[in-house]
Structures are given as C-alpha cells and as structure tokens.
C-alpha cells in the first residue's frame, strides 16, 4: 500500500472508531436524564408529595450540552468520511468503503455480503483508496 493510500485509510478509519464513543455518550445522556428527572415521593400530613430536585436538572442540562457538543463533532466526522466516500463513481468501491469505514464491518462480513472474494475485495478497496482525492479530505479537516 502506498504512503498516500495509508493516509487515506487512516483518515477514513476515524469514522469506524467513533461508533463506540457515540454509543457510550448516548447511553450516558439517557442515564443522566433518568437521574435528573427522578422524583422522590414523601409522606406528609397532606398526603403523598412528589419532589424533583431542580439543581439536578440544571446540572444535567449543563452536562448534556457538553455531551451534545461532542456528539455533534463525532457525527460531523462520520459525515465528512461519508461525503468523501460518496465522491467515488464505482458503486462496488463505494459499498466496500461504506461497509468497512461507516458500518464498521470486518473483511469477512464484507465478503459474505457481496459476491466478491477477499482477494477481489482487497483489490477493489485499494483501487477505491487510490481514486479518493486526499486534498478533499484535508480540506474538510481544516474547516
């Protein structure tokens, strides 16, 4: 693999690596929301009273905004990678790169979902990397 193709592969791989972080942050947001909106029931002379701690919700809103900011950056990365892949004219090459870098499929999974052997997939993957315009990728990184 050429040095330029390795750079392209590394750039594309960013999208594959962020899925776990997106999942973790999304789960964290849901957990914190549940905690912030949790009500506490208490008994008094007037009957049962439910209380919500307003400070908890304020802290949740502040932290949630930070999580949203990070999630937006992660989704932007996936969008940039998808935009670069979408410039390929060959649908087979696009499909291989989407499966590998957007979906995160293994080479074996890609082989099982296509009519191509691993050797053919490797060749088409290399051709796709060669056809990708690295200057588009570096422009997106500087925005």
Short mmCIF file of C-alpha atoms in Angstrom, two decimals:
data_model
loop_
_atom_site.label_atom_id
_atom_site.label_comp_id
_atom_site.label_asym_id
_atom_site.label_seq_id
_atom_site.Cartn_x
_atom_site.Cartn_y
_atom_site.Cartn_z
CA UNK A 1 0.00 0.00 0.00
CA UNK A 2 1.34 3.43 -0.90
CA UNK A 3 2.02 6.03 1.78
CA UNK A 4 -0.78 8.23 0.42
CA UNK A 5 -3.27 5.34 0.45
CA UNK A 6 -2.27 4.57 4.05
CA UNK A 7 -3.01 8.20 4.97
CA UNK A 8 -6.40 7.91 3.28
CA UNK A 9 -7.12 4.65 5.10
CA UNK A 10 -6.18 6.22 8.45
CA UNK A 11 -8.38 9.23 7.71
CA UNK A 12 -11.34 7.01 6.80
CA UNK A 13 -10.80 4.81 9.86
CA UNK A 14 -11.74 7.70 12.14
CA UNK A 15 -15.41 7.03 11.40
CA UNK A 16 -15.09 3.36 12.28
CA UNK A 17 -13.51 4.10 15.65
CA UNK A 18 -16.05 6.64 16.86
CA UNK A 19 -19.16 4.44 16.89
CA UNK A 20 -18.37 3.08 20.35
CA UNK A 21 -17.91 6.60 21.71
CA UNK A 22 -21.22 7.70 20.19
CA UNK A 23 -22.94 4.73 21.80
CA UNK A 24 -21.35 5.43 25.20
CA UNK A 25 -22.22 9.13 25.15
CA UNK A 26 -25.81 8.43 24.07
CA UNK A 27 -26.25 5.90 26.88
CA UNK A 28 -24.72 8.36 29.36
CA UNK A 29 -27.17 11.06 28.31
CA UNK A 30 -30.12 8.71 28.81
CA UNK A 31 -28.84 7.59 32.21
CA UNK A 32 -28.30 11.15 33.38
CA UNK A 33 -31.72 12.24 32.13
CA UNK A 34 -33.35 9.44 34.10
CA UNK A 35 -31.43 10.50 37.18
CA UNK A 36 -32.21 14.21 36.73
CA UNK A 37 -35.92 13.66 36.24
CA UNK A 38 -36.27 11.13 39.02
CA UNK A 39 -38.92 12.12 41.52
CA UNK A 40 -38.89 11.38 45.20
CA UNK A 41 -42.11 10.57 47.00
CA UNK A 42 -42.63 11.56 50.59
CA UNK A 43 -45.47 11.37 53.03
CA UNK A 44 -46.78 14.33 54.97
CA UNK A 45 -50.00 15.38 56.65
CA UNK A 46 -51.47 16.40 53.32
CA UNK A 47 -50.75 13.04 51.69
CA UNK A 48 -48.09 11.88 49.28
CA UNK A 49 -45.89 14.57 47.77
CA UNK A 50 -43.53 14.16 44.85
CA UNK A 51 -40.46 16.35 44.61
CA UNK A 52 -37.90 16.90 41.88
CA UNK A 53 -34.53 18.40 42.71
CA UNK A 54 -34.26 21.43 40.34
CA UNK A 55 -30.48 21.63 40.86
CA UNK A 56 -30.09 18.13 39.48
CA UNK A 57 -31.87 19.10 36.29
CA UNK A 58 -29.78 22.27 35.89
CA UNK A 59 -26.58 20.24 36.23
CA UNK A 60 -27.96 17.69 33.78
CA UNK A 61 -28.73 20.43 31.23
CA UNK A 62 -25.21 21.83 31.53
CA UNK A 63 -23.53 18.43 31.19
CA UNK A 64 -25.93 17.38 28.46
CA UNK A 65 -24.90 20.40 26.40
CA UNK A 66 -21.26 19.25 26.62
CA UNK A 67 -22.25 15.74 25.54
CA UNK A 68 -24.28 17.16 22.65
CA UNK A 69 -21.30 19.22 21.52
CA UNK A 70 -19.06 16.14 21.49
CA UNK A 71 -21.71 14.05 19.72
CA UNK A 72 -22.07 16.75 17.07
CA UNK A 73 -18.31 16.61 16.40
CA UNK A 74 -18.40 12.84 16.14
CA UNK A 75 -21.33 12.88 13.73
CA UNK A 76 -19.56 15.58 11.72
CA UNK A 77 -16.57 13.26 11.34
CA UNK A 78 -18.83 10.47 10.06
CA UNK A 79 -20.47 12.95 7.68
CA UNK A 80 -17.08 14.05 6.31
CA UNK A 81 -16.00 10.45 5.75
CA UNK A 82 -19.29 9.60 4.05
CA UNK A 83 -19.00 12.69 1.83
CA UNK A 84 -15.50 11.65 0.74
CA UNK A 85 -16.64 8.09 0.01
CA UNK A 86 -19.63 9.43 -1.94
CA UNK A 87 -17.28 11.04 -4.47
CA UNK A 88 -16.41 7.58 -5.83
CA UNK A 89 -18.24 6.76 -9.05
CA UNK A 90 -17.91 2.97 -8.72
CA UNK A 91 -20.78 1.61 -6.62
CA UNK A 92 -18.88 -1.53 -5.61
CA UNK A 93 -15.95 0.51 -4.34
CA UNK A 94 -18.32 2.87 -2.50
CA UNK A 95 -20.14 -0.07 -0.95
CA UNK A 96 -16.92 -1.67 0.28
CA UNK A 97 -15.73 1.59 1.86
CA UNK A 98 -19.13 2.30 3.42
CA UNK A 99 -19.29 -1.19 4.92
CA UNK A 100 -15.74 -1.00 6.19
CA UNK A 101 -15.49 2.57 7.46
CA UNK A 102 -19.06 3.72 8.14
CA UNK A 103 -20.70 0.46 9.25
CA UNK A 104 -17.51 -1.00 10.73
CA UNK A 105 -17.86 -4.39 9.04
CA UNK A 106 -14.98 -6.85 9.10
CA UNK A 107 -13.43 -8.05 5.84
CA UNK A 108 -15.18 -11.39 6.33
CA UNK A 109 -18.56 -9.67 6.78
CA UNK A 110 -17.99 -7.66 3.61
CA UNK A 111 -17.05 -10.83 1.74
CA UNK A 112 -20.22 -12.56 2.99
CA UNK A 113 -22.43 -9.65 1.96
CA UNK A 114 -21.01 -9.31 -1.56
CA UNK A 115 -20.37 -11.61 -4.50
CA UNK A 116 -16.63 -10.97 -4.27
CA UNK A 117 -13.77 -12.99 -2.85
CA UNK A 118 -11.48 -11.50 -0.22
CA UNK A 119 -8.79 -11.02 -2.87
CA UNK A 120 -11.22 -9.11 -5.11
CA UNK A 121 -12.38 -7.00 -2.17
CA UNK A 122 -8.77 -6.17 -1.28
CA UNK A 123 -8.12 -5.13 -4.88
CA UNK A 124 -11.29 -3.00 -5.10
CA UNK A 125 -10.52 -1.46 -1.70
CA UNK A 126 -7.06 -0.46 -2.93
CA UNK A 127 -8.50 0.95 -6.16
CA UNK A 128 -11.03 2.96 -4.16
CA UNK A 129 -8.32 4.40 -1.91
CA UNK A 130 -6.30 5.39 -4.97
CA UNK A 131 -9.30 7.15 -6.51
CA UNK A 132 -10.17 9.12 -3.36
CA UNK A 133 -8.97 12.69 -3.56
CA UNK A 134 -6.84 13.25 -0.45
CA UNK A 135 -6.97 17.03 -0.90
CA UNK A 136 -10.74 16.91 -0.27
CA UNK A 137 -10.08 15.06 2.97
CA UNK A 138 -7.50 17.53 4.21
CA UNK A 139 -9.74 20.48 3.25
CA UNK A 140 -12.53 19.04 5.39
CA UNK A 141 -10.13 18.65 8.34
CA UNK A 142 -9.16 22.32 8.25
CA UNK A 143 -12.72 23.66 8.34
#
